[in-house]
Amino acid sequence: MKNIIEQDSLKVISEKLKRFNRERDWEQFHDAKNLALSISIEASELNECFLWKSADDADRTKIEEELADVFLCAIMLADKYDINVKDICLKKIERNAQKYPVEKAKGKATKYDEL
Amino acid sequence: MKNIIEQDSLKVISEKLKRFNRERDWEQFHDAKNLALSISIEASELNECFLWKSADDADRTKIEEELADVFLCAIMLADKYDINVKDICLKKIERNAQKYPVEKAKGKATKYDEL
Amino acid sequence: MKNIIEQDSLKVISEKLKRFNRERDWEQFHDAKNLALSISIEASELNECFLWKSADDADRTKIEEELADVFLCAIMLADKYDINVKDICLKKIERNAQKYPVEKAKGKATKYDEL
Amino acid sequence: MKNIIEQDSLKVISEKLKRFNRERDWEQFHDAKNLALSISIEASELNECFLWKSADDADRTKIEEELADVFLCAIMLADKYDINVKDICLKKIERNAQKYPVEKAKGKATKYDEL
């Protein structure tokens, strides 16, 4: 039966990442404030893929790499706080659904406080 | 058997998110360049949780919400490009393992090009 | 008398910068949205100087370079909109003075809506 | 003669800003790492003015305010390190002129290491 049950992808990533960091003795640097900062820095590198150009001219391979970095840093921060990523994401979608009710928000890119 | 096989969490989030956006007719705004930008903006809001204070004084609930936003925007961008998050993350960990070999990188927070 | 009247530093920078861009025919790329993005990217590179370390261990030369980039991009955006930097800055200090009255804000790093 | 000699705008802003912070006893929070972070956060708020829309639809008043915040935080960091903004900016333009020689860079938005 083992083959049928695939491991959750977030869990797989998280575990590989933890081993990677443990092997390098890097957990000591990974306080929450610096981890949050690293997400921002990686997000900026991702944005650099699109700077001065349209999305069509952006390099797909670089985008994949920088997006991976965003996920890796975000997962490290989640793990730091023992946060369940699925839970917070589904909860946030719920909250957004309340902030942006379909009948008000449909087809509009307006922020909720200007709807 | 149903109970044993849980759905992959990234997939669950992605599907909820897609439905959320479809219902609001928001896919039209979600070009790759703006999605990348939204990740950066959410990452900054996450960092604001830590501004002028130590991690201990940061508000856990806010952190969870802002971190969720980072994941949501990152998943939207991945979906935009049909990127498999697990694949790019594991690949990136591999690459990092080569850039930062254990014997050189152990215990050091130095960038690979300064190792 | 000429020697007494020094040129305004923001103006000097702005003019050098304009010539630099004109010579390279780069104004065509510098739409407002990308300029704003470039400020964010440079700000992130500045933050990378402080990542995983305390300010004491940050490299002063790198900080100067990255901070310069932030100013350069910010000045380009201001010029794009014909914005007078001094005016908007003094105006913003005034606004902040109203949002954060001395008697309420003194010694507190709290955001104005939580004061 | 006094009227002819105007004060340097960066100096004027910096002095107003210092008094603003001194009056509120806020210098204690303004370590270099957090100041750098604040620049990034303000830059992101500036970018939010452009999110999901074209520059033409961005709100000029908001842009001015957020751009002012970027300048204010950047000036605070410069002051923290006793950095002369004009000096570092002119120096950086020089460096960029070497990294991007006119004959190679003209009309191209390519990064120097790909030229």
XYZ file of C-alpha atoms in Angstrom:
460
model
C 0.000 0.000 0.000
C 2.897 2.319 0.733
C 3.249 3.431 -2.890
C -0.253 4.805 -3.052
C 0.183 7.261 -0.271
C 2.364 10.018 -1.555
C 3.985 12.352 0.877
C 2.747 15.879 1.077
C 4.907 18.130 -1.078
C 5.281 20.882 1.498
C 6.415 18.277 3.995
C 8.918 16.806 1.563
C 10.406 20.222 0.839
C 10.491 21.166 4.494
C 12.306 18.005 5.455
C 14.934 18.274 2.730
C 15.437 21.879 3.703
C 15.838 21.074 7.372
C 18.447 18.455 6.606
C 20.251 20.867 4.277
C 20.438 23.481 7.030
C 21.288 21.026 9.788
C 24.186 19.605 7.779
C 25.603 23.136 7.369
C 24.886 24.148 10.943
C 22.924 27.094 9.622
C 19.919 27.010 11.957
C 21.853 29.346 14.259
C 21.498 32.188 11.716
C 17.842 31.597 10.977
C 16.031 33.769 13.486
C 12.548 34.847 12.431
C 13.445 38.443 11.629
C 16.233 37.490 9.235
C 14.109 34.756 7.669
C 11.372 37.291 6.953
C 14.002 39.574 5.466
C 15.320 36.768 3.289
C 11.836 36.222 1.829
C 11.725 39.873 0.848
C 15.179 39.752 -0.712
C 14.351 36.640 -2.723
C 11.055 38.182 -3.811
C 13.017 41.157 -5.111
C 15.355 38.913 -7.061
C 12.283 37.316 -8.567
C 11.019 40.763 -9.533
C 14.341 41.568 -11.118
C 13.493 38.915 -13.729
C 10.745 41.275 -14.906
C 12.535 44.624 -14.545
C 12.593 46.865 -17.650
C 10.831 44.204 -19.676
C 7.490 42.555 -20.266
C 6.708 39.155 -18.790
C 7.119 37.593 -22.245
C 10.794 38.509 -22.278
C 11.474 37.245 -18.772
C 13.720 34.200 -18.406
C 11.616 31.228 -17.309
C 14.546 29.333 -15.790
C 15.508 32.299 -13.620
C 11.908 32.810 -12.577
C 11.719 29.197 -11.436
C 14.902 29.530 -9.424
C 13.952 32.767 -7.719
C 10.416 31.602 -7.049
C 11.872 28.459 -5.484
C 13.966 30.664 -3.200
C 10.847 32.529 -2.108
C 9.139 29.246 -1.247
C 12.198 27.897 0.560
C 12.574 30.975 2.767
C 8.841 31.128 3.412
C 8.800 27.455 4.417
C 11.755 28.036 6.753
C 9.876 30.834 8.482
C 6.731 28.717 8.733
C 8.770 25.902 10.274
C 10.432 28.332 12.667
C 7.010 29.135 14.117
C 5.561 25.642 13.634
C 3.013 27.181 11.324
C 0.858 24.858 9.220
C 1.021 26.433 5.762
C -2.155 24.816 4.511
C -4.112 26.018 7.521
C -3.024 29.644 7.320
C -3.552 29.744 3.564
C -7.063 28.334 3.653
C -7.899 30.636 6.554
C -6.608 33.637 4.611
C -8.648 32.718 1.555
C -11.703 32.599 3.844
C -10.886 36.031 5.242
C -10.339 37.434 1.784
C -13.659 35.980 0.703
C -15.284 38.039 3.448
C -13.289 41.170 2.673
C -14.007 40.826 -1.023
C -17.564 39.508 -1.410
C -18.185 38.300 -4.969
C -21.000 40.748 -5.647
C -18.854 43.744 -4.708
C -15.427 42.676 -5.941
C -16.283 40.958 -9.223
C -14.093 42.234 -12.019
C -12.531 44.993 -9.904
C -8.890 45.264 -8.842
C -9.823 47.700 -6.096
C -8.536 47.334 -2.539
C -11.216 46.237 -0.087
C -11.230 49.565 1.757
C -12.065 51.369 -1.482
C -14.760 48.988 -2.683
C -9.154 3.770 2.353
C -10.224 7.322 1.641
C -9.021 8.668 4.983
C -5.473 7.525 4.477
C -4.826 9.266 1.239
C -4.869 12.956 1.942
C -4.718 15.480 -0.833
C -1.504 17.354 -1.319
C -1.651 20.615 0.598
C -0.205 22.775 -2.185
C -2.832 21.377 -4.518
C -5.630 22.042 -2.071
C -4.526 25.654 -1.600
C -4.057 26.163 -5.313
C -7.528 24.889 -6.110
C -9.265 26.976 -3.474
C -7.337 29.978 -4.698
C -8.246 29.402 -8.313
C -11.903 29.151 -7.460
C -11.667 32.304 -5.333
C -10.181 34.235 -8.252
C -12.477 32.739 -10.858
C -15.556 33.678 -8.852
C -14.343 37.287 -8.705
C -13.209 37.358 -12.324
C -9.774 38.409 -11.123
C -7.586 36.247 -13.373
C -7.607 39.121 -15.866
C -5.433 41.214 -13.519
C -3.011 38.426 -12.645
C -0.286 38.740 -15.230
C 3.089 37.368 -14.177
C 4.768 40.720 -13.631
C 2.086 41.966 -11.251
C 1.954 38.621 -9.457
C 5.692 38.807 -8.852
C 5.224 42.342 -7.573
C 2.440 41.224 -5.252
C 4.765 38.638 -3.669
C 7.252 41.395 -2.929
C 4.590 43.644 -1.446
C 3.236 40.877 0.775
C 6.778 39.976 1.843
C 7.248 43.592 2.906
C 4.062 43.541 4.927
C 5.387 40.434 6.617
C 8.616 42.280 7.388
C 6.649 45.160 8.828
C 5.631 42.753 11.620
C 9.277 42.834 12.711
C 10.091 46.502 12.090
C 11.589 48.442 15.029
C 11.238 45.408 17.259
C 12.701 42.030 18.052
C 11.056 38.848 16.822
C 9.809 38.177 20.369
C 7.613 41.264 20.246
C 6.205 40.518 16.803
C 2.503 39.642 16.605
C 2.134 35.966 15.748
C -1.352 36.331 14.282
C -0.207 39.068 11.906
C 2.835 37.030 10.921
C 0.600 34.101 10.027
C -1.651 36.286 7.912
C 1.136 38.003 6.027
C 3.050 34.780 5.520
C -0.142 33.249 4.121
C -0.343 36.134 1.654
C 3.219 35.450 0.528
C 2.356 31.791 -0.084
C -0.882 32.644 -1.872
C 0.776 35.078 -4.281
C 3.701 32.717 -4.843
C 1.321 29.842 -5.606
C -0.605 32.043 -8.057
C 2.593 32.847 -9.906
C 3.607 29.180 -9.946
C 0.192 28.274 -11.351
C 0.450 31.038 -13.936
C 3.546 29.332 -15.343
C 2.385 25.780 -14.610
C 5.377 25.436 -12.345
C 5.547 22.424 -10.038
C 6.531 23.944 -6.697
C 7.914 20.732 -5.265
C 10.113 20.166 -8.313
C 11.643 23.641 -8.381
C 12.201 23.622 -4.618
C 13.948 20.263 -4.531
C 16.007 21.285 -7.557
C 17.002 24.510 -5.848
C 18.056 22.686 -2.686
C 20.242 20.467 -4.890
C 21.810 23.505 -6.535
C 22.392 25.146 -3.190
C 24.012 21.966 -1.940
C 26.512 22.305 -4.780
C 27.037 26.014 -4.270
C 27.465 25.519 -0.541
C 29.327 22.245 0.041
C 29.110 21.168 3.675
C 32.863 21.246 4.246
C 33.135 24.844 3.071
C 29.866 26.323 4.272
C 29.487 24.698 7.676
C 28.720 27.271 10.345
C 29.265 30.215 8.026
C 26.641 32.715 6.857
C 28.841 33.797 3.972
C 27.562 34.125 0.418
C 28.803 31.394 -1.897
C 30.927 33.758 -3.958
C 32.812 34.787 -0.834
C 33.342 31.304 0.576
C 30.082 85.785 -6.153
C 29.647 82.548 -8.084
C 31.642 80.482 -5.587
C 29.334 81.299 -2.715
C 26.233 79.903 -4.298
C 26.630 76.189 -4.329
C 24.328 74.113 -6.425
C 21.696 72.070 -4.706
C 22.907 68.499 -4.258
C 19.694 66.853 -5.417
C 19.832 68.969 -8.545
C 23.453 68.067 -9.205
C 22.700 64.347 -8.853
C 19.590 64.593 -10.983
C 21.439 66.347 -13.795
C 24.348 63.908 -13.857
C 21.870 61.077 -13.841
C 19.851 62.503 -16.697
C 22.949 62.916 -18.816
C 24.057 59.360 -17.953
C 20.717 57.971 -19.114
C 20.461 60.210 -22.156
C 23.904 59.146 -23.356
C 22.851 55.483 -23.134
C 19.413 56.091 -24.617
C 17.917 54.494 -21.543
C 15.002 56.869 -20.898
C 12.884 54.615 -23.115
C 12.976 51.869 -20.447
C 12.284 54.157 -17.511
C 8.521 54.148 -17.219
C 7.199 54.953 -13.751
C 6.154 51.408 -12.874
C 9.570 49.934 -13.603
C 11.313 52.814 -11.844
C 9.263 52.150 -8.727
C 10.173 48.487 -9.013
C 13.851 49.345 -9.344
C 13.727 51.293 -6.066
C 12.353 48.226 -4.354
C 15.000 45.971 -5.858
C 17.815 48.312 -4.841
C 16.345 48.625 -1.359
C 16.459 44.836 -1.115
C 20.085 44.761 -2.159
C 20.757 47.294 0.559
C 19.001 45.017 3.035
C 21.095 42.099 1.899
C 24.079 43.930 3.430
C 22.451 43.278 6.806
C 21.095 39.762 6.230
C 22.102 37.093 8.799
C 24.291 39.588 10.611
C 24.209 42.564 12.926
C 24.692 46.078 11.593
C 28.220 46.105 13.075
C 29.279 43.345 10.708
C 27.759 44.948 7.638
C 30.138 46.186 4.949
C 30.113 49.996 4.932
C 31.323 50.280 1.336
C 28.531 48.025 0.081
C 25.970 49.911 2.136
C 27.085 53.163 0.548
C 26.801 51.706 -2.937
C 23.394 50.164 -2.451
C 22.059 53.232 -0.662
C 23.290 55.329 -3.575
C 21.314 53.069 -5.926
C 18.181 53.631 -3.873
C 18.650 57.408 -4.116
C 19.401 57.264 -7.830
C 16.277 55.268 -8.658
C 14.155 57.392 -6.345
C 15.449 60.575 -7.980
C 14.712 59.142 -11.435
C 11.119 58.459 -10.413
C 10.777 61.933 -8.912
C 12.105 63.438 -12.150
C 9.734 61.284 -14.191
C 6.808 62.944 -12.441
C 8.463 66.353 -12.067
C 8.185 65.910 -8.339
C 10.085 68.338 -6.096
C 11.744 66.058 -3.570
C 12.196 68.733 -0.939
C 8.542 69.712 -1.127
C 7.131 66.209 -0.782
C 9.549 65.376 2.038
C 8.771 68.448 4.110
C 5.066 67.916 3.475
C 5.344 64.312 4.634
C 7.172 65.314 7.807
C 4.306 67.734 8.506
C 1.742 64.982 7.971
C 3.671 62.601 10.171
C 3.843 65.279 12.850
C 0.047 65.339 12.825
C -0.297 61.554 12.756
C 2.229 61.187 15.542
C 1.723 64.083 17.977
C 4.679 64.379 20.363
C 2.604 63.825 23.474
C 1.195 60.536 22.174
C 4.124 59.160 20.221
C 7.060 60.043 22.445
C 9.287 57.044 23.025
C 6.900 54.618 21.310
C 7.548 52.693 18.107
C 3.844 52.061 17.677
C 2.049 52.631 14.381
C -0.229 55.665 14.420
C -3.406 53.594 14.175
C -2.454 51.727 17.339
C -1.414 54.737 19.397
C 22.810 88.597 0.013
C 21.214 86.076 2.335
C 18.229 85.427 0.077
C 20.386 84.335 -2.807
C 22.087 81.530 -0.981
C 19.506 78.847 -0.533
C 20.127 75.977 1.781
C 20.779 72.593 0.276
C 17.532 70.651 0.048
C 18.928 67.392 1.386
C 20.277 69.284 4.374
C 16.961 70.986 4.993
C 15.093 67.676 4.904
C 17.668 65.979 7.090
C 17.467 68.687 9.736
C 13.683 68.743 9.878
C 13.713 64.984 10.109
C 16.248 64.925 12.921
C 14.209 67.398 14.927
C 11.041 65.377 14.271
C 12.682 62.222 15.592
C 14.406 63.941 18.503
C 11.133 65.462 19.681
C 9.552 62.000 19.712
C 12.593 60.293 21.244
C 12.608 57.902 18.291
C 16.353 57.768 17.583
C 16.537 54.818 19.997
C 14.616 52.638 17.493
C 16.573 53.733 14.451
C 19.408 51.254 14.241
C 20.853 50.770 10.767
C 19.301 47.353 10.140
C 15.777 48.533 10.880
C 16.292 51.728 8.896
C 17.344 49.688 5.881
C 14.266 47.533 6.390
C 12.047 50.600 6.583
C 13.334 51.778 3.189
C 12.329 48.449 1.696
C 8.896 48.572 3.284
C 8.261 52.110 2.055
C 9.494 51.154 -1.413
C 6.941 48.351 -1.417
C 4.156 50.718 -0.447
C 5.235 52.896 -3.338
C 5.028 49.876 -5.626
C 1.575 49.106 -4.344
C 0.460 52.334 -6.077
C 1.199 50.553 -9.362
C -0.047 47.057 -8.532
C -2.595 45.512 -10.957
C -2.669 48.731 -12.979
C -0.734 50.787 -15.458
C 1.210 53.852 -14.372
C -1.481 56.058 -15.924
C -4.033 54.812 -13.428
C -1.764 55.227 -10.429
C -2.699 57.895 -7.886
C -0.208 60.754 -8.106
C -0.843 61.980 -4.561
C -0.172 58.534 -3.101
C 2.954 58.180 -5.216
C 4.265 61.460 -3.846
C 3.609 60.411 -0.287
C 5.183 56.990 -0.590
C 8.146 58.318 -2.539
C 8.655 60.901 0.219
C 8.733 58.055 2.748
C 11.429 56.316 0.731
C 13.530 59.480 0.727
C 12.967 60.104 4.426
C 14.047 56.612 5.452
C 16.989 56.693 3.057
C 18.118 60.051 4.463
C 17.843 58.704 8.010
C 20.072 55.782 7.125
C 22.562 58.092 5.396
C 22.620 60.297 8.508
C 23.061 57.262 10.736
C 26.320 56.481 8.938
C 27.268 60.131 8.320
C 27.103 59.374 4.631
C 27.205 62.294 2.197
C 24.383 61.485 -0.219
C 25.735 63.637 -3.021
C 29.149 62.012 -2.808
C 27.924 58.421 -2.904
C 25.478 59.183 -5.704
C 28.028 60.871 -7.955
C 30.495 58.084 -7.211
C 27.909 55.478 -8.133
C 27.108 57.214 -11.405
C 30.832 57.119 -12.191
C 31.002 53.402 -11.414
C 27.933 52.728 -13.504
C 29.484 54.683 -16.358
C 32.396 52.241 -16.251
C 30.189 49.173 -15.925
C 27.976 50.373 -18.746
C 30.170 52.091 -21.357
C 28.067 54.077 -23.824
C 29.215 52.115 -26.870
C 28.173 48.807 -25.313
C 25.110 49.786 -23.329
C 23.411 52.220 -25.685
C 19.742 51.375 -26.129
C 20.005 48.102 -24.213
C 18.339 47.256 -20.895
C 20.754 44.394 -20.341
C 22.557 43.851 -17.054
C 26.270 44.649 -17.236
C 27.325 41.023 -16.770
C 25.312 40.051 -19.830
C 26.442 42.892 -22.078
